[in-house]
Short mmCIF file of C-alpha atoms in Angstrom, two decimals:
data_model
loop_
_atom_site.label_atom_id
_atom_site.label_comp_id
_atom_site.label_asym_id
_atom_site.label_seq_id
_atom_site.Cartn_x
_atom_site.Cartn_y
_atom_site.Cartn_z
CA UNK A 1 -6.16 -60.25 17.69
CA UNK A 2 -5.58 -57.77 20.52
CA UNK A 3 -2.46 -55.62 20.89
CA UNK A 4 -2.14 -55.64 24.68
CA UNK A 5 1.02 -53.53 24.95
CA UNK A 6 3.71 -51.81 22.88
CA UNK A 7 6.98 -51.13 24.70
CA UNK A 8 10.27 -49.65 23.51
CA UNK A 9 13.05 -51.98 24.66
CA UNK A 10 16.14 -50.38 23.08
CA UNK A 11 17.15 -48.20 20.13
CA UNK A 12 15.07 -49.22 17.09
CA UNK A 13 13.53 -52.21 18.92
CA UNK A 14 10.04 -52.52 20.37
CA UNK A 15 8.22 -55.38 22.06
CA UNK A 16 4.60 -56.02 21.12
CA UNK A 17 2.47 -58.13 23.45
CA UNK A 18 -0.14 -59.80 21.29
CA UNK A 19 -3.19 -61.82 22.27
CA UNK A 20 -5.24 -64.12 20.07
CA UNK A 21 -8.50 -64.59 22.06
CA UNK A 22 -9.59 -68.05 23.18
CA UNK A 23 -12.44 -68.31 20.68
CA UNK A 24 -10.15 -67.56 17.72
CA UNK A 25 -7.41 -69.82 19.05
CA UNK A 26 -9.80 -72.73 19.63
CA UNK A 27 -11.17 -72.31 16.10
CA UNK A 28 -7.61 -72.62 14.81
CA UNK A 29 -7.07 -75.70 16.97
CA UNK A 30 -10.19 -77.30 15.47
CA UNK A 31 -8.96 -76.47 11.98
CA UNK A 32 -5.60 -78.03 12.83
CA UNK A 33 -7.37 -81.19 14.04
CA UNK A 34 -9.32 -81.52 10.79
CA UNK A 35 -6.11 -81.18 8.81
CA UNK A 36 -3.83 -83.40 10.91
CA UNK A 37 -6.30 -86.16 11.88
CA UNK A 38 -5.99 -87.68 8.41
CA UNK A 39 -2.47 -88.84 9.22
CA UNK A 40 -3.07 -90.01 12.82
CA UNK A 41 -3.57 -93.69 13.72
CA UNK A 42 -5.56 -94.43 16.88
CA UNK A 43 -6.29 -98.06 17.92
CA UNK A 44 -9.96 -98.89 17.55
CA UNK A 45 -10.62 -96.19 14.92
CA UNK A 46 -10.17 -96.08 11.18
CA UNK A 47 -7.29 -93.87 10.08
CA UNK A 48 -8.43 -90.26 10.06
CA UNK A 49 -11.65 -90.94 12.00
CA UNK A 50 -10.50 -90.67 15.61
CA UNK A 51 -12.38 -88.02 17.63
CA UNK A 52 -10.44 -84.95 18.68
CA UNK A 53 -10.98 -85.63 22.40
CA UNK A 54 -9.53 -89.16 22.09
CA UNK A 55 -6.41 -87.88 20.31
CA UNK A 56 -5.91 -85.14 22.91
CA UNK A 57 -6.24 -87.72 25.70
CA UNK A 58 -3.60 -89.93 24.07
CA UNK A 59 -1.09 -87.23 23.02
CA UNK A 60 -1.93 -84.36 25.34
CA UNK A 61 -4.25 -81.38 25.14
CA UNK A 62 -1.72 -79.36 23.16
CA UNK A 63 -1.26 -81.87 20.35
CA UNK A 64 -2.75 -79.44 17.80
CA UNK A 65 -1.48 -76.23 19.37
CA UNK A 66 1.69 -76.02 17.30
CA UNK A 67 -0.19 -76.15 13.99
CA UNK A 68 -2.71 -73.63 15.28
CA UNK A 69 0.07 -71.26 16.37
CA UNK A 70 1.81 -71.60 12.99
CA UNK A 71 -1.40 -70.60 11.21
CA UNK A 72 -2.22 -67.72 13.54
CA UNK A 73 1.23 -66.22 14.06
CA UNK A 74 1.89 -64.25 10.88
CA UNK A 75 -1.60 -62.68 10.51
CA UNK A 76 -1.54 -61.74 14.21
CA UNK A 77 1.85 -60.05 13.89
CA UNK A 78 0.80 -58.14 10.77
CA UNK A 79 -2.37 -56.88 12.48
CA UNK A 80 -0.44 -55.93 15.60
CA UNK A 81 2.16 -54.02 13.61
CA UNK A 82 -0.58 -52.05 11.87
CA UNK A 83 -2.33 -51.36 15.16
CA UNK A 84 0.92 -50.19 16.80
CA UNK A 85 1.52 -47.48 14.21
CA UNK A 86 5.22 -48.34 14.18
CA UNK A 87 7.28 -48.27 10.96
CA UNK A 88 8.53 -51.86 11.24
CA UNK A 89 11.43 -52.88 9.02
CA UNK A 90 12.07 -56.38 10.40
CA UNK A 91 10.54 -59.02 12.64
CA UNK A 92 12.92 -60.28 15.34
CA UNK A 93 12.48 -62.65 18.30
CA UNK A 94 9.19 -64.14 19.46
CA UNK A 95 8.40 -65.45 22.95
CA UNK A 96 5.27 -67.49 23.65
CA UNK A 97 3.65 -66.44 26.93
CA UNK A 98 0.71 -68.83 26.91
CA UNK A 99 -1.23 -71.22 24.72
CA UNK A 100 -4.39 -72.58 26.28
CA UNK A 101 -8.01 -73.24 25.45
CA UNK A 102 -9.00 -70.93 28.30
CA UNK A 103 -6.86 -67.89 27.49
CA UNK A 104 -5.93 -68.41 23.83
CA UNK A 105 -2.53 -67.64 22.33
CA UNK A 106 -0.49 -64.86 23.98
CA UNK A 107 3.04 -63.98 22.84
CA UNK A 108 5.62 -61.21 22.83
CA UNK A 109 7.06 -60.13 19.49
CA UNK A 110 10.20 -58.03 19.14
CA UNK A 111 10.16 -55.81 16.05
CA UNK A 112 12.83 -53.60 14.51
CA UNK A 113 11.63 -50.14 13.53
CA UNK A 114 12.89 -47.51 11.14
CA UNK A 115 15.41 -45.27 12.92
CA UNK A 116 14.93 -41.68 13.91
CA UNK A 117 16.71 -39.56 11.30
CA UNK A 118 18.15 -36.06 11.29
CA UNK A 119 19.83 -34.20 8.45
CA UNK A 120 21.08 -30.64 8.16
CA UNK A 121 22.90 -28.56 5.56
CA UNK A 122 21.45 -30.35 2.54
CA UNK A 123 20.95 -27.07 0.72
CA UNK A 124 23.95 -25.32 -0.79
CA UNK A 125 26.13 -28.41 -1.03
CA UNK A 126 29.36 -27.62 -2.91
CA UNK A 127 30.07 -29.88 -5.89
CA UNK A 128 32.64 -29.85 -8.67
CA UNK A 129 31.68 -30.19 -12.33
CA UNK A 130 34.23 -31.75 -14.62
CA UNK A 131 33.70 -30.60 -18.21
CA UNK A 132 35.42 -32.85 -20.72
CA UNK A 133 36.02 -31.50 -24.22
CA UNK A 134 35.56 -33.77 -27.23
CA UNK A 135 38.84 -34.16 -29.09
CA UNK A 136 39.62 -35.36 -32.61
CA UNK A 137 41.07 -38.50 -31.01
CA UNK A 138 37.72 -39.18 -29.30
CA UNK A 139 35.91 -38.87 -32.63
CA UNK A 140 38.45 -41.09 -34.38
CA UNK A 141 38.08 -43.72 -31.65
CA UNK A 142 34.29 -43.83 -32.15
CA UNK A 143 34.71 -44.16 -35.91
CA UNK A 144 37.26 -46.93 -35.36
CA UNK A 145 34.66 -48.87 -33.37
CA UNK A 146 32.22 -48.66 -36.29
CA UNK A 147 34.93 -49.62 -38.76
CA UNK A 148 35.82 -52.54 -36.51
CA UNK A 149 32.20 -53.76 -36.50
CA UNK A 150 32.19 -53.63 -40.29
CA UNK A 151 35.61 -55.22 -40.77
CA UNK A 152 36.47 -58.54 -42.38
CA UNK A 153 39.18 -61.10 -41.71
CA UNK A 154 41.76 -61.62 -44.46
CA UNK A 155 44.60 -64.12 -44.66
CA UNK A 156 48.22 -62.92 -44.54
CA UNK A 157 51.18 -65.03 -45.65
CA UNK A 158 54.02 -62.61 -46.24
CA UNK A 159 55.09 -61.82 -42.71
CA UNK A 160 55.41 -63.13 -39.16
CA UNK A 161 52.62 -62.99 -36.58
CA UNK A 162 51.78 -59.63 -35.01
CA UNK A 163 49.84 -58.82 -31.86
CA UNK A 164 46.27 -58.27 -33.06
CA UNK A 165 46.41 -61.13 -35.61
CA UNK A 166 44.31 -64.26 -35.33
CA UNK A 167 46.51 -67.34 -35.44
CA UNK A 168 45.18 -70.75 -36.47
CA UNK A 169 47.24 -73.29 -34.50
CA UNK A 170 47.52 -76.86 -33.31
CA UNK A 171 48.73 -77.12 -29.73
CA UNK A 172 49.36 -79.75 -27.10
CA UNK A 173 50.46 -79.06 -23.53
CA UNK A 174 52.80 -81.08 -21.32
CA UNK A 175 53.69 -80.90 -17.63
CA UNK A 176 56.83 -82.81 -16.64
CA UNK A 177 56.80 -84.34 -20.11
CA UNK A 178 53.27 -85.76 -19.72
CA UNK A 179 50.31 -84.47 -21.77
CA UNK A 180 47.49 -83.18 -19.58
CA UNK A 181 43.73 -83.34 -20.12
CA UNK A 182 42.22 -80.39 -21.95
CA UNK A 183 45.58 -79.18 -23.20
CA UNK A 184 45.22 -80.18 -26.84
CA UNK A 185 43.41 -78.71 -29.86
CA UNK A 186 43.69 -78.57 -33.64
CA UNK A 187 43.03 -75.62 -35.96
CA UNK A 188 42.29 -73.42 -32.98
CA UNK A 189 41.70 -69.73 -33.79
CA UNK A 190 43.51 -67.60 -31.20
CA UNK A 191 43.36 -63.80 -31.15
CA UNK A 192 46.88 -62.70 -30.22
CA UNK A 193 46.89 -60.09 -27.49
CA UNK A 194 43.28 -60.73 -26.41
CA UNK A 195 44.35 -62.53 -23.23
CA UNK A 196 42.32 -65.68 -23.96
CA UNK A 197 45.10 -67.99 -22.77
CA UNK A 198 47.38 -67.91 -19.74
CA UNK A 199 49.97 -65.10 -19.54
CA UNK A 200 52.89 -65.52 -21.95
CA UNK A 201 51.19 -67.97 -24.30
CA UNK A 202 50.01 -65.53 -26.96
CA UNK A 203 53.15 -63.35 -26.72
CA UNK A 204 55.37 -66.30 -27.68
CA UNK A 205 53.46 -66.90 -30.93
CA UNK A 206 54.20 -63.34 -32.06
CA UNK A 207 57.17 -63.33 -34.45
CA UNK A 208 56.63 -66.85 -35.82
CA UNK A 209 55.65 -67.53 -39.43
CA UNK A 210 53.13 -69.84 -41.09
CA UNK A 211 54.26 -73.46 -41.18
CA UNK A 212 56.60 -73.17 -38.20
CA UNK A 213 56.54 -75.74 -35.40
CA UNK A 214 57.89 -74.53 -32.06
CA UNK A 215 57.58 -74.83 -28.29
CA UNK A 216 56.12 -72.36 -25.81
CA UNK A 217 57.07 -72.39 -22.14
CA UNK A 218 54.59 -70.96 -19.63
CA UNK A 219 53.65 -71.19 -15.96
CA UNK A 220 50.05 -71.70 -14.91
CA UNK A 221 48.78 -69.06 -12.44
CA UNK A 222 48.42 -70.02 -8.78
CA UNK A 223 44.68 -69.30 -9.02
CA UNK A 224 44.14 -71.43 -12.15
CA UNK A 225 40.82 -73.29 -12.11
CA UNK A 226 42.34 -76.76 -12.60
CA UNK A 227 43.79 -77.74 -9.23
CA UNK A 228 46.38 -80.11 -10.71
CA UNK A 229 47.84 -77.33 -12.91
CA UNK A 230 48.07 -74.46 -10.42
CA UNK A 231 51.57 -72.96 -10.42
CA UNK A 232 52.96 -75.69 -12.71
CA UNK A 233 55.48 -75.08 -15.50
CA UNK A 234 54.22 -76.32 -18.85
CA UNK A 235 55.48 -76.72 -22.41
CA UNK A 236 53.15 -76.40 -25.37
CA UNK A 237 54.08 -77.77 -28.79
CA UNK A 238 52.70 -75.43 -31.44
CA UNK A 239 52.16 -75.64 -35.19
CA UNK A 240 51.17 -72.38 -36.88
CA UNK A 241 48.83 -73.04 -39.84
CA UNK A 242 47.37 -69.64 -40.75
CA UNK A 243 47.48 -65.97 -39.89
CA UNK A 244 44.49 -63.70 -40.29
CA UNK A 245 44.20 -60.00 -39.74
CA UNK A 246 41.31 -57.62 -39.52
CA UNK A 247 40.82 -55.38 -42.57
CA UNK A 248 38.93 -52.18 -41.83
CA UNK A 249 36.78 -50.45 -44.45
CA UNK A 250 38.14 -47.15 -45.71
CA UNK A 251 36.67 -44.05 -44.13
CA UNK A 252 35.04 -42.25 -47.08
CA UNK A 253 31.64 -40.90 -48.05
CA UNK A 254 30.47 -44.31 -49.29
CA UNK A 255 31.28 -45.90 -45.95
CA UNK A 256 29.45 -43.09 -44.15
CA UNK A 257 26.35 -43.64 -46.30
CA UNK A 258 26.42 -47.35 -45.48
CA UNK A 259 26.65 -46.96 -41.69
CA UNK A 260 24.69 -43.76 -41.02
CA UNK A 261 22.06 -41.31 -42.24
CA UNK A 262 24.71 -38.87 -43.41
CA UNK A 263 26.29 -38.34 -46.84
CA UNK A 264 29.77 -37.08 -46.04
CA UNK A 265 32.59 -37.80 -43.63
CA UNK A 266 32.45 -34.25 -42.28
CA UNK A 267 28.73 -34.52 -41.50
CA UNK A 268 29.32 -37.89 -39.84
CA UNK A 269 32.15 -36.53 -37.69
CA UNK A 270 30.05 -33.52 -36.67
CA UNK A 271 27.23 -35.86 -35.60
CA UNK A 272 29.61 -38.03 -33.57
CA UNK A 273 31.03 -34.93 -31.90
CA UNK A 274 27.54 -33.74 -30.93
CA UNK A 275 26.68 -37.19 -29.50
CA UNK A 276 29.91 -37.32 -27.51
CA UNK A 277 29.34 -33.81 -26.15
CA UNK A 278 25.88 -34.87 -25.01
CA UNK A 279 27.30 -38.01 -23.35
CA UNK A 280 29.99 -35.96 -21.62
CA UNK A 281 27.39 -33.54 -20.31
CA UNK A 282 25.25 -36.42 -19.00
CA UNK A 283 28.31 -37.97 -17.38
CA UNK A 284 29.10 -34.64 -15.70
CA UNK A 285 25.53 -34.42 -14.35
CA UNK A 286 25.75 -38.00 -13.06
CA UNK A 287 29.02 -37.19 -11.31
CA UNK A 288 27.40 -34.15 -9.67
CA UNK A 289 24.52 -36.34 -8.46
CA UNK A 290 27.04 -38.83 -7.07
CA UNK A 291 28.78 -36.05 -5.16
CA UNK A 292 25.42 -34.89 -3.81
CA UNK A 293 24.51 -38.42 -2.71
CA UNK A 294 27.86 -38.83 -0.94
CA UNK A 295 27.34 -35.49 0.80
CA UNK A 296 23.85 -36.47 1.96
CA UNK A 297 25.19 -39.71 3.42
CA UNK A 298 27.81 -37.74 5.36
CA UNK A 299 25.16 -35.36 6.69
CA UNK A 300 22.75 -38.14 7.70
CA UNK A 301 22.43 -38.72 11.44
CA UNK A 302 20.82 -42.04 12.34
CA UNK A 303 21.44 -45.27 14.24
CA UNK A 304 20.51 -47.62 11.42
CA UNK A 305 19.62 -51.18 12.46
CA UNK A 306 21.66 -53.91 10.78
CA UNK A 307 18.42 -55.59 9.76
CA UNK A 308 17.76 -52.80 7.26
CA UNK A 309 21.10 -53.41 5.57
CA UNK A 310 20.55 -57.17 5.51
CA UNK A 311 17.09 -56.73 3.99
CA UNK A 312 18.54 -54.52 1.24
CA UNK A 313 21.24 -57.11 0.53
CA UNK A 314 18.53 -59.80 0.33
CA UNK A 315 16.63 -57.76 -2.24
CA UNK A 316 19.71 -57.09 -4.35
CA UNK A 317 20.73 -60.75 -4.32
CA UNK A 318 17.20 -61.81 -5.25
CA UNK A 319 17.12 -59.30 -8.10
CA UNK A 320 20.48 -60.59 -9.31
CA UNK A 321 19.21 -64.18 -9.20
CA UNK A 322 16.12 -63.14 -11.16
CA UNK A 323 18.25 -61.49 -13.85
CA UNK A 324 20.35 -64.65 -14.11
CA UNK A 325 17.21 -66.74 -14.42
CA UNK A 326 15.89 -64.44 -17.15
CA UNK A 327 19.06 -65.15 -19.13
CA UNK A 328 18.66 -68.91 -18.64
CA UNK A 329 21.12 -69.41 -15.76
CA UNK A 330 20.15 -70.29 -12.19
CA UNK A 331 22.21 -68.90 -9.33
CA UNK A 332 23.49 -72.30 -8.15
CA UNK A 333 24.99 -72.91 -11.61
CA UNK A 334 26.46 -69.41 -11.47
CA UNK A 335 28.11 -70.25 -8.14
CA UNK A 336 29.55 -73.41 -9.68
CA UNK A 337 31.04 -71.58 -12.68
CA UNK A 338 32.43 -68.62 -10.74
CA UNK A 339 33.50 -70.28 -7.50
CA UNK A 340 31.42 -67.75 -5.55
CA UNK A 341 29.28 -68.68 -2.54
CA UNK A 342 26.05 -67.22 -1.09
CA UNK A 343 28.22 -65.51 1.53
CA UNK A 344 30.69 -64.02 -0.95
CA UNK A 345 27.99 -62.70 -3.25
CA UNK A 346 26.28 -61.04 -0.29
CA UNK A 347 29.62 -59.43 0.52
CA UNK A 348 29.76 -58.07 -3.05
CA UNK A 349 26.42 -56.31 -2.55
CA UNK A 350 27.20 -55.11 1.00
CA UNK A 351 28.66 -51.64 0.34
CA UNK A 352 26.12 -50.63 -2.29
CA UNK A 353 23.23 -51.93 -0.19
CA UNK A 354 24.34 -49.92 2.83
CA UNK A 355 24.67 -46.85 0.64
CA UNK A 356 21.17 -47.38 -0.78
CA UNK A 357 19.63 -47.57 2.70
CA UNK A 358 21.40 -44.42 3.89
CA UNK A 359 20.45 -42.44 0.80
CA UNK A 360 16.83 -43.55 1.04
CA UNK A 361 16.63 -42.49 4.70
CA UNK A 362 18.23 -39.11 3.93
CA UNK A 363 15.84 -38.41 1.05
CA UNK A 364 12.79 -39.52 3.05
CA UNK A 365 13.77 -37.08 5.78
CA UNK A 366 14.18 -34.24 3.27
CA UNK A 367 10.77 -35.11 1.81
CA UNK A 368 9.25 -34.80 5.29
CA UNK A 369 11.10 -31.57 6.15
CA UNK A 370 10.18 -29.90 2.85
CA UNK A 371 6.61 -31.22 2.68
CA UNK A 372 7.24 -32.76 -0.74
CA UNK A 373 4.31 -34.68 -2.22
CA UNK A 374 3.52 -36.72 -5.32
CA UNK A 375 0.30 -35.79 -7.09
CA UNK A 376 -2.14 -38.36 -8.42
CA UNK A 377 -1.32 -37.14 -11.93
CA UNK A 378 2.39 -37.77 -11.39
CA UNK A 379 1.74 -41.26 -10.07
CA UNK A 380 -0.50 -42.09 -13.03
CA UNK A 381 2.13 -40.76 -15.44
CA UNK A 382 4.76 -43.05 -13.88
CA UNK A 383 2.45 -46.05 -14.14
CA UNK A 384 1.85 -45.19 -17.80
CA UNK A 385 5.59 -44.85 -18.42
CA UNK A 386 6.18 -48.32 -16.97
CA UNK A 387 3.31 -49.73 -19.01
CA UNK A 388 4.77 -48.25 -22.21
CA UNK A 389 8.27 -49.49 -21.37
CA UNK A 390 7.21 -53.08 -20.75
CA UNK A 391 4.33 -53.08 -23.26
CA UNK A 392 1.75 -53.84 -20.60
CA UNK A 393 -1.64 -52.45 -19.68
CA UNK A 394 -1.63 -49.85 -16.91
CA UNK A 395 -3.91 -52.07 -14.81
CA UNK A 396 -1.40 -54.92 -15.11
CA UNK A 397 1.40 -52.66 -13.89
CA UNK A 398 -0.69 -51.48 -10.94
CA UNK A 399 -1.30 -55.10 -9.98
CA UNK A 400 2.44 -55.72 -9.46
CA UNK A 401 3.79 -52.28 -8.51
CA UNK A 402 2.79 -50.82 -5.15
CA UNK A 403 1.30 -47.35 -5.50
CA UNK A 404 2.73 -46.33 -2.12
CA UNK A 405 6.23 -47.25 -3.26
CA UNK A 406 5.64 -45.41 -6.54
CA UNK A 407 4.78 -42.25 -4.59
CA UNK A 408 7.88 -42.67 -2.45
CA UNK A 409 10.07 -42.97 -5.55
CA UNK A 410 8.57 -39.81 -7.03
CA UNK A 411 8.99 -37.77 -3.85
CA UNK A 412 12.57 -39.00 -3.41
CA UNK A 413 13.36 -37.89 -6.98
CA UNK A 414 11.90 -34.50 -6.16
CA UNK A 415 14.10 -34.34 -3.07
CA UNK A 416 17.18 -35.07 -5.18
CA UNK A 417 16.13 -32.34 -7.61
CA UNK A 418 15.68 -29.87 -4.74
CA UNK A 419 19.16 -30.59 -3.39
CA UNK A 420 20.68 -30.50 -6.89
CA UNK A 421 19.05 -27.16 -7.74
CA UNK A 422 20.34 -25.61 -4.53
CA UNK A 423 23.87 -26.99 -4.92
CA UNK A 424 26.83 -24.68 -5.50
CA UNK A 425 28.53 -25.95 -8.66
CA UNK A 426 32.17 -25.14 -9.32
CA UNK A 427 34.05 -25.91 -12.51
CA UNK A 428 37.03 -28.22 -12.10
CA UNK A 429 40.35 -26.50 -12.67
#
């Protein structure tokens, strides 16, 4: 491969003129013949045995050129990109100049390059810290969650249904007096107030007592999943069989001993308070980092090519699909269940992807301006951390994680730390 010329055509776009010499091109043509001849029928020859010259005479000299070009194209572009020294972020249009046995394969390749970036004023950014105090209500709410996890359901029969109860009901739904498919069930356990059913359904069970039979009138939402029920008025015939309510364990020292490493309620509350204070402090730090990131994006000066945003969206969608697959659900099934499309899910990732690209460019520029580096020891420590996290050998991690990207992640984190340490932090009023 020869890189004949490298020319800037417009902002962030260059044209590479690439030549694959005749000897290399003809070798690829011969390889294409050996592969394709097996499927070519030529009168007078057994299938797959026709000489190359005979086939070229019948179908034209360029009969194998397309296969040869397909095999040569990608490696030639990759070599040319490396030889150009450009930071290429996307491959765009390709124009074939010539394909011949005499002169080989010559083509022009448009590439999209990383934009020129400028950033100023990244030191001394003003941010606001919101300090949230832990209240008794916060502590009680955390304890309530633990009590809730350790609760049990008990039957009640001396009162009407309340919001928060679980009602055991038979129901059957009718539209215009006709029962509809999927609208009937027996001994169904419905948590009142949980919003499991369409609006108004659960509210109309509240106040009724065990053994009652009654009607509920509701209207299906306009965006209901069943097309034939959208916006329709419906009547459900209900029979209330049972009422159950959640019984929480009493908050005492015995309960504390059962659910924690502490012996008394006071010790338990003090521990919860300390944990909540730590969480609040971490949340405040995260909010400061978010303010810093937003400020860096505002200070970034760059004409970012759309291809960079699209590539980031691609990666986020692929990662999302991989997470779905890891949980046993492929993305096509997910689309079916949710009504989303490939276009709509890309739209969901659009804003965050654009933000990621801008932040990465800003941090890379700060790294360059400040001469920030990642030491070999730091890189090795990160590889070891990943190995420990995923219970893999370090060598296995290195086989799938690019060391260059690892260094970039470390230096970007250092850039964030530099900006954070220089920030002017004010307490929220």
